[in-house]
Amino acid sequence: MSSLKLNGVNKIYPSGTLALYDANLETGDKEFIVIVGAEESGKSTLLRVIAGLEDVSEGSILIDGKDVTEDEPKDRDIAMVFRNDTLYPALNVFDNMAFGLKMRKASPVVIEQRVKAAANILGLSDILYRKPKTLTSAQRQRVAIGRALVREPKLYLLDEPLAGLDDKLKAELLNVIINLQARMEGTFIYATKNLSEALTIGTRIIVMKHGTIQQIDTPANLYDYPVNAYVAFYIGAPSINFVNNAVIISTEDGVFVQDGEFKVKLAENVVSRFKTLEEYANTGKKVILGIRPEDAVAVNNGSGARVTKTENGCYAECEYSGHTLVVKTDADCTEGECRLDIDETRLYIFDAETRLTLLERDGGYQPTGFKDVVPLTFAEEEELMKTFKSKKAEKKKK
């Protein structure tokens, strides 16, 4: 077994900078968890507190049920791969890979077996006795991964291990990591800014923003059932279109989302998931409508919209009722007047103030078996950031 549990983990630096806030996470055995987020979202900090490279300010960390919050990194049975290879330049490949085992007093026989087995898996057998300076970037990163692999730990932590490599090498090493995870017994936790990487390899994905966990879920659930507007925006390329400050109008002809001339009918499956509809219908309370580019198509033989810019023959910018939307196009679509077909069964609705989803899950949601993370509202996030900025400013004055 190899499992991890974080309970209410906070990380606040002495400067007053908030790096993690109320991080809660539970993994299963042999999961491949991917952490995504923009710069300074807390991805690396989350890995470093799990590894013990950073102390937590509050909360607890458990590995296989054992509280390791106060344990040194060497006592946590984890291995970490950084975005830079961090190899020892004076040691050859074999000794770099064997370093951790030697520090743990493993027998020469075990070291020989594990290093050569890992080298075979990673395609390093022919360069075991070369120094790092003679290796390519991809080879050095393979050695760094191999150094983690030979340890056979319970947790493998990978902090943007493919950063800086070209697309071909990234694809090559990503396949190596995927195959390794299938072979090994431990749980993998992998941080990246690259959404494509995350969606390719993650059994579940952690979406982070400003040190807070927004949602932890499968790729499909994140795409179809985002808990808030930020997750909806982050998951998907091109990004989702938002119609801000819209209202809900209910008439004998159905339920609509409207903003000025822009008006879209909600399909029955969307209305049935809108459990607080009475609170919004005909009350003027504002909502945010989300339309994914894949769910709206510009068609040449029609009117009511205008394509202003085509992109790569697949997507276009389209002016529709006072809004600019990125939408799909058919093969023959060109700039000019068109008809816009929106899939009314595939709409997203968020409260304009909290930014939280207003649509409940239906039968299409795939349960993960883990407790849901409850995200902060937009106002709570803003207040949190404001509070810690004030504390940081006070510390600077002192």
Short mmCIF file of C-alpha atoms in Angstrom, two decimals:
data_model
loop_
_atom_site.label_atom_id
_atom_site.label_comp_id
_atom_site.label_asym_id
_atom_site.label_seq_id
_atom_site.Cartn_x
_atom_site.Cartn_y
_atom_site.Cartn_z
CA MET A 1 0.00 0.00 0.00
CA SER A 2 1.06 3.57 -0.66
CA SER A 3 -1.33 6.31 0.34
CA LEU A 4 -1.12 9.94 1.36
CA LYS A 5 -3.43 12.14 3.42
CA LEU A 6 -3.20 15.87 4.07
CA ASN A 7 -5.42 17.40 6.76
CA GLY A 8 -5.84 21.18 6.73
CA VAL A 9 -2.25 21.94 5.73
CA ASN A 10 -1.24 25.61 5.76
CA LYS A 11 2.13 27.05 4.78
CA ILE A 12 2.88 30.66 5.70
CA TYR A 13 6.42 31.95 5.25
CA PRO A 14 8.05 34.20 7.89
CA SER A 15 7.62 37.12 5.46
CA GLY A 16 3.84 36.65 5.78
CA THR A 17 3.44 35.14 2.31
CA LEU A 18 0.65 32.58 2.15
CA ALA A 19 1.81 29.60 0.06
CA LEU A 20 -0.81 26.98 1.01
CA TYR A 21 -4.18 27.36 2.67
CA ASP A 22 -6.26 24.53 4.12
CA ALA A 23 -4.90 21.86 1.75
CA ASN A 24 -6.83 18.61 2.12
CA LEU A 25 -5.96 15.58 0.01
CA GLU A 26 -6.35 11.82 0.14
CA THR A 27 -4.87 9.40 -2.39
CA GLY A 28 -5.44 5.75 -3.08
CA ASP A 29 -2.86 3.07 -3.71
CA LYS A 30 -0.88 3.44 -6.98
CA GLU A 31 -2.73 6.55 -8.08
CA PHE A 32 -1.26 9.01 -10.54
CA ILE A 33 -2.21 12.43 -9.14
CA VAL A 34 -1.36 15.54 -11.18
CA ILE A 35 -1.25 19.07 -9.72
CA VAL A 36 -1.95 21.89 -12.19
CA GLY A 37 -1.99 25.64 -11.77
CA ALA A 38 -0.39 28.85 -12.93
CA GLU A 39 2.82 30.34 -11.52
CA GLU A 40 2.71 30.80 -7.73
CA SER A 41 -0.39 28.64 -7.42
CA GLY A 42 1.28 26.46 -4.77
CA LYS A 43 2.13 23.36 -6.84
CA SER A 44 5.79 23.13 -5.85
CA THR A 45 5.10 24.15 -2.25
CA LEU A 46 2.55 21.35 -1.93
CA LEU A 47 5.12 18.80 -3.11
CA ARG A 48 7.82 20.23 -0.87
CA VAL A 49 5.70 20.03 2.29
CA ILE A 50 4.79 16.43 1.43
CA ALA A 51 8.49 15.66 0.98
CA GLY A 52 9.42 17.41 4.23
CA LEU A 53 11.57 20.01 2.46
CA GLU A 54 9.26 22.69 3.88
CA ASP A 55 7.71 22.69 7.36
CA VAL A 56 3.95 23.10 7.56
CA SER A 57 2.55 26.02 9.54
CA GLU A 58 -0.57 24.08 10.46
CA GLY A 59 -2.16 20.70 9.70
CA SER A 60 -0.88 17.15 9.34
CA ILE A 61 0.58 14.82 6.72
CA LEU A 62 0.07 11.06 6.86
CA ILE A 63 1.74 8.41 4.69
CA ASP A 64 0.15 4.97 4.91
CA GLY A 65 -1.66 6.12 8.04
CA LYS A 66 1.51 7.24 9.84
CA ASP A 67 1.78 10.91 10.84
CA VAL A 68 5.01 12.15 9.25
CA THR A 69 4.39 15.88 9.75
CA GLU A 70 7.48 16.30 11.95
CA ASP A 71 9.61 13.61 10.26
CA GLU A 72 12.76 14.44 8.33
CA PRO A 73 12.63 13.93 4.54
CA LYS A 74 14.84 10.82 4.78
CA ASP A 75 12.31 9.18 7.09
CA ARG A 76 9.23 9.69 4.89
CA ASP A 77 9.93 7.02 2.25
CA ILE A 78 9.50 9.42 -0.64
CA ALA A 79 11.59 10.25 -3.71
CA MET A 80 11.45 13.58 -5.52
CA VAL A 81 12.39 14.60 -9.06
CA PHE A 82 12.88 18.33 -9.62
CA ARG A 83 12.43 20.40 -12.79
CA ASN A 84 16.24 20.66 -12.98
CA ASP A 85 18.10 17.36 -12.93
CA THR A 86 20.23 18.21 -9.80
CA LEU A 87 22.75 15.47 -10.57
CA TYR A 88 26.14 15.33 -8.84
CA PRO A 89 28.60 16.42 -11.56
CA ALA A 90 31.54 14.50 -10.06
CA LEU A 91 29.66 11.19 -10.05
CA ASN A 92 28.91 9.02 -13.05
CA VAL A 93 25.40 7.89 -13.96
CA PHE A 94 25.62 4.67 -11.92
CA ASP A 95 26.78 6.45 -8.78
CA ASN A 96 24.20 9.23 -9.18
CA MET A 97 21.43 6.66 -9.38
CA ALA A 98 22.89 4.66 -6.50
CA PHE A 99 23.49 7.66 -4.22
CA GLY A 100 20.25 7.40 -2.22
CA LEU A 101 20.64 3.67 -1.71
CA LYS A 102 24.23 4.09 -0.51
CA MET A 103 23.13 6.75 1.98
CA ARG A 104 20.63 4.23 3.33
CA LYS A 105 23.34 1.57 3.67
CA ALA A 106 21.83 -0.78 1.07
CA SER A 107 24.01 -3.78 0.23
CA PRO A 108 26.19 -3.65 -2.90
CA VAL A 109 24.18 -6.51 -4.38
CA VAL A 110 20.87 -4.65 -3.96
CA ILE A 111 22.40 -1.47 -5.36
CA GLU A 112 23.78 -3.27 -8.41
CA GLN A 113 20.47 -5.03 -9.11
CA ARG A 114 18.24 -1.98 -8.70
CA VAL A 115 20.43 0.47 -10.62
CA LYS A 116 20.92 -1.86 -13.58
CA ALA A 117 17.21 -2.78 -13.64
CA ALA A 118 16.21 0.91 -13.64
CA ALA A 119 18.85 1.73 -16.25
CA ASN A 120 17.43 -0.98 -18.50
CA ILE A 121 13.90 0.39 -18.14
CA LEU A 122 15.04 3.96 -18.81
CA GLY A 123 17.40 3.17 -21.67
CA LEU A 124 20.51 4.19 -19.72
CA SER A 125 22.47 0.93 -19.75
CA ASP A 126 24.97 2.17 -22.34
CA ILE A 127 25.87 5.35 -20.45
CA LEU A 128 26.06 4.13 -16.84
CA TYR A 129 29.69 5.15 -16.45
CA ARG A 130 29.55 8.54 -18.12
CA LYS A 131 29.53 11.88 -16.26
CA PRO A 132 26.48 14.19 -16.37
CA LYS A 133 28.26 16.86 -18.42
CA THR A 134 28.51 14.44 -21.36
CA LEU A 135 24.75 13.72 -21.39
CA THR A 136 21.86 15.36 -23.20
CA SER A 137 19.13 17.16 -21.25
CA ALA A 138 16.76 14.22 -21.75
CA GLN A 139 19.39 11.72 -20.58
CA ARG A 140 20.13 13.77 -17.46
CA GLN A 141 16.44 13.90 -16.61
CA ARG A 142 16.16 10.13 -17.15
CA VAL A 143 19.01 9.69 -14.67
CA ALA A 144 17.18 11.90 -12.15
CA ILE A 145 14.05 9.79 -12.60
CA GLY A 146 16.16 6.64 -12.26
CA ARG A 147 17.63 7.89 -8.98
CA ALA A 148 14.08 8.14 -7.62
CA LEU A 149 13.09 4.82 -9.15
CA VAL A 150 15.81 2.69 -7.52
CA ARG A 151 14.68 3.81 -4.09
CA GLU A 152 11.33 2.02 -4.60
CA PRO A 153 9.59 4.51 -2.26
CA LYS A 154 5.92 4.73 -1.35
CA LEU A 155 5.56 8.16 -2.96
CA TYR A 156 7.14 9.54 -6.12
CA LEU A 157 6.98 13.34 -6.25
CA LEU A 158 7.76 14.97 -9.62
CA ASP A 159 8.00 18.76 -9.81
CA GLU A 160 7.67 19.81 -13.47
CA PRO A 161 10.24 17.19 -14.55
CA LEU A 162 9.80 17.96 -18.26
CA ALA A 163 10.15 21.75 -18.04
CA GLY A 164 12.70 23.13 -20.49
CA LEU A 165 12.66 20.15 -22.85
CA ASP A 166 11.49 20.45 -26.45
CA ASP A 167 8.15 18.93 -27.49
CA LYS A 168 9.69 15.74 -28.92
CA LEU A 169 11.71 15.02 -25.77
CA LYS A 170 8.72 15.88 -23.57
CA ALA A 171 6.55 13.34 -25.39
CA GLU A 172 9.31 10.74 -25.14
CA LEU A 173 9.88 11.21 -21.41
CA LEU A 174 6.16 11.47 -20.68
CA ASN A 175 5.70 7.99 -22.14
CA VAL A 176 8.58 6.77 -19.98
CA ILE A 177 6.93 8.19 -16.85
CA ILE A 178 3.54 6.69 -17.75
CA ASN A 179 5.12 3.26 -18.25
CA LEU A 180 7.06 3.56 -15.01
CA GLN A 181 3.94 4.37 -13.04
CA ALA A 182 2.26 1.25 -14.42
CA ARG A 183 5.21 -0.89 -13.33
CA MET A 184 5.90 0.52 -9.87
CA GLU A 185 4.06 0.00 -6.61
CA GLY A 186 4.13 3.58 -5.35
CA THR A 187 1.79 6.51 -5.82
CA PHE A 188 2.91 9.26 -8.22
CA ILE A 189 2.21 12.96 -7.59
CA TYR A 190 3.23 15.11 -10.55
CA ALA A 191 3.16 18.92 -10.78
CA THR A 192 2.94 20.74 -14.10
CA LYS A 193 1.69 23.92 -15.74
CA ASN A 194 1.04 21.94 -18.92
CA LEU A 195 -2.65 21.05 -19.04
CA SER A 196 -2.14 18.61 -21.90
CA GLU A 197 0.34 16.62 -19.76
CA ALA A 198 -2.08 16.60 -16.86
CA LEU A 199 -5.06 15.37 -18.86
CA THR A 200 -2.92 12.67 -20.48
CA ILE A 201 -1.51 11.05 -17.37
CA GLY A 202 -3.64 11.92 -14.34
CA THR A 203 -6.12 9.52 -12.77
CA ARG A 204 -7.16 12.57 -10.74
CA ILE A 205 -6.10 16.18 -11.09
CA ILE A 206 -5.66 18.83 -8.41
CA VAL A 207 -6.45 22.34 -9.68
CA MET A 208 -4.71 25.02 -7.61
CA LYS A 209 -4.94 28.81 -7.45
CA HIS A 210 -3.08 31.18 -5.09
CA GLY A 211 -2.23 28.37 -2.67
CA THR A 212 -5.77 26.99 -2.47
CA ILE A 213 -7.07 23.74 -3.88
CA GLN A 214 -10.04 24.46 -6.11
CA GLN A 215 -11.07 20.92 -7.09
CA ILE A 216 -9.66 17.39 -7.10
CA ASP A 217 -11.30 15.14 -9.67
CA THR A 218 -10.92 13.02 -12.78
CA PRO A 219 -10.16 14.82 -16.05
CA ALA A 220 -13.66 14.10 -17.36
CA ASN A 221 -15.36 15.37 -14.19
CA LEU A 222 -13.30 18.55 -14.18
CA TYR A 223 -14.33 19.26 -17.74
CA ASP A 224 -18.03 18.43 -17.39
CA TYR A 225 -18.64 19.33 -13.72
CA PRO A 226 -16.34 22.20 -12.70
CA VAL A 227 -17.06 23.45 -9.18
CA ASN A 228 -16.44 27.07 -10.09
CA ALA A 229 -15.70 29.39 -12.99
CA TYR A 230 -11.93 29.18 -12.44
CA VAL A 231 -11.85 25.40 -12.92
CA ALA A 232 -14.09 25.72 -15.98
CA PHE A 233 -11.69 28.30 -17.39
CA TYR A 234 -8.52 26.37 -16.59
CA ILE A 235 -9.66 22.98 -17.90
CA GLY A 236 -10.08 23.04 -21.65
CA ALA A 237 -8.33 24.52 -24.68
CA PRO A 238 -9.37 26.88 -26.12
CA SER A 239 -10.68 28.28 -22.85
CA ILE A 240 -14.39 28.43 -22.12
CA ASN A 241 -16.36 31.53 -23.17
CA PHE A 242 -18.01 33.50 -20.36
CA VAL A 243 -21.03 35.76 -20.64
CA ASN A 244 -20.78 37.81 -17.45
CA ASN A 245 -23.55 39.62 -15.57
CA ALA A 246 -26.35 37.73 -17.28
CA VAL A 247 -29.75 37.03 -15.73
CA ILE A 248 -32.17 34.11 -15.75
CA ILE A 249 -35.51 34.70 -17.46
CA SER A 250 -38.34 32.21 -17.05
CA THR A 251 -41.31 32.36 -19.44
CA GLU A 252 -44.00 30.07 -20.80
CA ASP A 253 -41.56 29.28 -23.63
CA GLY A 254 -38.82 28.07 -21.30
CA VAL A 255 -35.90 29.24 -19.19
CA PHE A 256 -33.30 31.53 -20.75
CA VAL A 257 -29.97 33.13 -19.89
CA GLN A 258 -29.93 36.70 -21.13
CA ASP A 259 -27.55 39.64 -21.30
CA GLY A 260 -28.93 42.44 -23.42
CA GLU A 261 -29.53 41.09 -26.91
CA PHE A 262 -27.73 37.86 -26.06
CA LYS A 263 -30.25 35.16 -25.18
CA VAL A 264 -29.83 31.36 -24.94
CA LYS A 265 -32.46 28.85 -23.90
CA LEU A 266 -31.54 26.30 -21.23
CA ALA A 267 -32.24 22.71 -22.26
CA GLU A 268 -34.32 20.58 -19.91
CA ASN A 269 -31.28 18.62 -18.66
CA VAL A 270 -29.65 21.90 -17.58
CA VAL A 271 -32.83 23.23 -15.94
CA SER A 272 -33.24 19.96 -14.00
CA ARG A 273 -29.77 20.41 -12.49
CA PHE A 274 -30.46 24.06 -11.56
CA LYS A 275 -31.87 23.34 -8.09
CA THR A 276 -31.90 26.99 -6.96
CA LEU A 277 -33.65 28.22 -10.10
CA GLU A 278 -36.38 30.07 -8.15
CA GLU A 279 -33.71 32.19 -6.45
CA TYR A 280 -32.49 33.44 -9.83
CA ALA A 281 -35.42 33.27 -12.27
CA ASN A 282 -36.85 36.75 -12.96
CA THR A 283 -35.13 38.19 -9.86
CA GLY A 284 -32.31 40.06 -11.59
CA LYS A 285 -29.70 38.13 -9.63
CA LYS A 286 -26.60 37.89 -11.80
CA VAL A 287 -25.07 34.73 -13.22
CA ILE A 288 -22.14 33.82 -15.46
CA LEU A 289 -22.94 31.67 -18.48
CA GLY A 290 -20.20 29.35 -19.73
CA ILE A 291 -20.08 28.04 -23.31
CA ARG A 292 -17.19 25.84 -24.35
CA PRO A 293 -15.85 26.50 -27.87
CA GLU A 294 -16.50 22.85 -28.73
CA ASP A 295 -20.20 23.32 -27.99
CA ALA A 296 -20.84 26.22 -30.38
CA VAL A 297 -20.41 25.98 -34.16
CA ALA A 298 -20.30 28.78 -36.74
CA VAL A 299 -21.99 27.69 -39.99
CA ASN A 300 -21.73 29.65 -43.24
CA ASN A 301 -25.26 29.10 -44.50
CA GLY A 302 -27.09 31.38 -42.11
CA SER A 303 -27.18 34.76 -40.40
CA GLY A 304 -27.32 36.39 -36.99
CA ALA A 305 -23.59 36.17 -36.24
CA ARG A 306 -20.30 37.13 -37.86
CA VAL A 307 -16.94 35.35 -37.98
CA THR A 308 -14.24 37.99 -37.54
CA LYS A 309 -11.16 35.78 -37.35
CA THR A 310 -10.43 32.13 -38.16
CA GLU A 311 -7.78 30.14 -36.29
CA ASN A 312 -6.10 27.00 -37.68
CA GLY A 313 -9.21 26.03 -39.61
CA CYS A 314 -10.84 24.61 -36.47
CA TYR A 315 -11.87 27.58 -34.34
CA ALA A 316 -12.92 31.15 -35.02
CA GLU A 317 -13.76 34.36 -33.21
CA CYS A 318 -17.44 35.07 -33.69
CA GLU A 319 -19.43 38.22 -32.91
CA TYR A 320 -22.85 37.27 -31.57
CA SER A 321 -25.37 39.62 -29.96
CA GLY A 322 -22.74 41.95 -28.57
CA HIS A 323 -20.32 39.26 -27.41
CA THR A 324 -17.15 37.81 -28.92
CA LEU A 325 -17.03 34.04 -28.62
CA VAL A 326 -14.42 31.50 -29.68
CA VAL A 327 -16.32 28.72 -31.46
CA LYS A 328 -15.79 25.73 -33.72
CA THR A 329 -16.18 26.10 -37.45
CA ASP A 330 -17.13 23.74 -40.24
CA ALA A 331 -14.54 23.00 -42.94
CA ASP A 332 -15.80 25.70 -45.33
CA CYS A 333 -16.30 28.51 -42.84
CA THR A 334 -14.78 31.87 -43.77
CA GLU A 335 -14.87 35.34 -42.29
CA GLY A 336 -18.22 37.06 -42.65
CA GLU A 337 -21.87 36.47 -41.83
CA CYS A 338 -22.83 33.10 -40.40
CA ARG A 339 -25.24 31.20 -38.20
CA LEU A 340 -24.18 30.22 -34.69
CA ASP A 341 -25.44 26.87 -33.39
CA ILE A 342 -25.07 26.55 -29.60
CA ASP A 343 -25.58 23.17 -27.93
CA GLU A 344 -28.10 24.15 -25.26
CA THR A 345 -27.60 20.84 -23.42
CA ARG A 346 -23.93 21.67 -22.74
CA LEU A 347 -24.13 24.99 -20.87
CA TYR A 348 -22.45 25.97 -17.58
CA ILE A 349 -23.92 28.43 -15.08
CA PHE A 350 -22.12 30.08 -12.17
CA ASP A 351 -23.20 32.63 -9.58
CA ALA A 352 -21.72 35.99 -10.63
CA GLU A 353 -20.76 36.88 -7.05
CA THR A 354 -19.42 33.61 -5.62
CA ARG A 355 -18.26 32.19 -9.00
CA LEU A 356 -19.47 28.77 -7.79
CA THR A 357 -21.44 26.44 -10.04
CA LEU A 358 -25.23 26.54 -9.83
CA LEU A 359 -25.68 23.15 -11.51
CA GLU A 360 -25.81 19.96 -9.49
CA ARG A 361 -24.20 16.77 -10.71
CA ASP A 362 -26.26 14.24 -12.62
CA GLY A 363 -25.77 10.61 -13.63
CA GLY A 364 -22.90 11.50 -15.92
CA TYR A 365 -20.63 12.30 -12.98
CA GLN A 366 -18.08 9.57 -12.22
CA PRO A 367 -17.71 9.20 -8.42
CA THR A 368 -14.09 8.94 -7.27
CA GLY A 369 -14.75 7.52 -3.82
CA PHE A 370 -12.99 10.45 -2.14
CA LYS A 371 -14.41 13.38 -0.20
CA ASP A 372 -15.00 16.50 -2.28
CA VAL A 373 -12.95 19.65 -1.70
CA VAL A 374 -15.19 22.62 -0.92
CA PRO A 375 -13.71 25.68 -2.67
CA LEU A 376 -13.81 29.19 -1.28
CA THR A 377 -16.14 31.72 -2.82
CA PHE A 378 -14.53 34.49 -4.88
CA ALA A 379 -15.09 36.99 -2.06
CA GLU A 380 -13.52 34.62 0.49
CA GLU A 381 -10.48 34.18 -1.75
CA GLU A 382 -10.12 37.93 -2.16
CA GLU A 383 -10.40 38.48 1.60
CA LEU A 384 -7.82 35.77 2.26
CA MET A 385 -5.35 37.36 -0.17
CA LYS A 386 -6.04 40.81 1.29
CA THR A 387 -5.47 39.61 4.85
CA PHE A 388 -2.11 38.04 4.09
CA LYS A 389 -0.95 40.96 1.97
CA SER A 390 -1.67 43.20 4.97
CA LYS A 391 0.26 40.90 7.31
CA LYS A 392 3.17 40.80 4.87
CA ALA A 393 3.20 44.60 4.66
CA GLU A 394 3.20 44.88 8.47
CA LYS A 395 6.17 42.52 8.73
CA LYS A 396 8.11 44.59 6.17
CA LYS A 397 7.53 47.76 8.24
CA LYS A 398 8.98 46.03 11.28
#
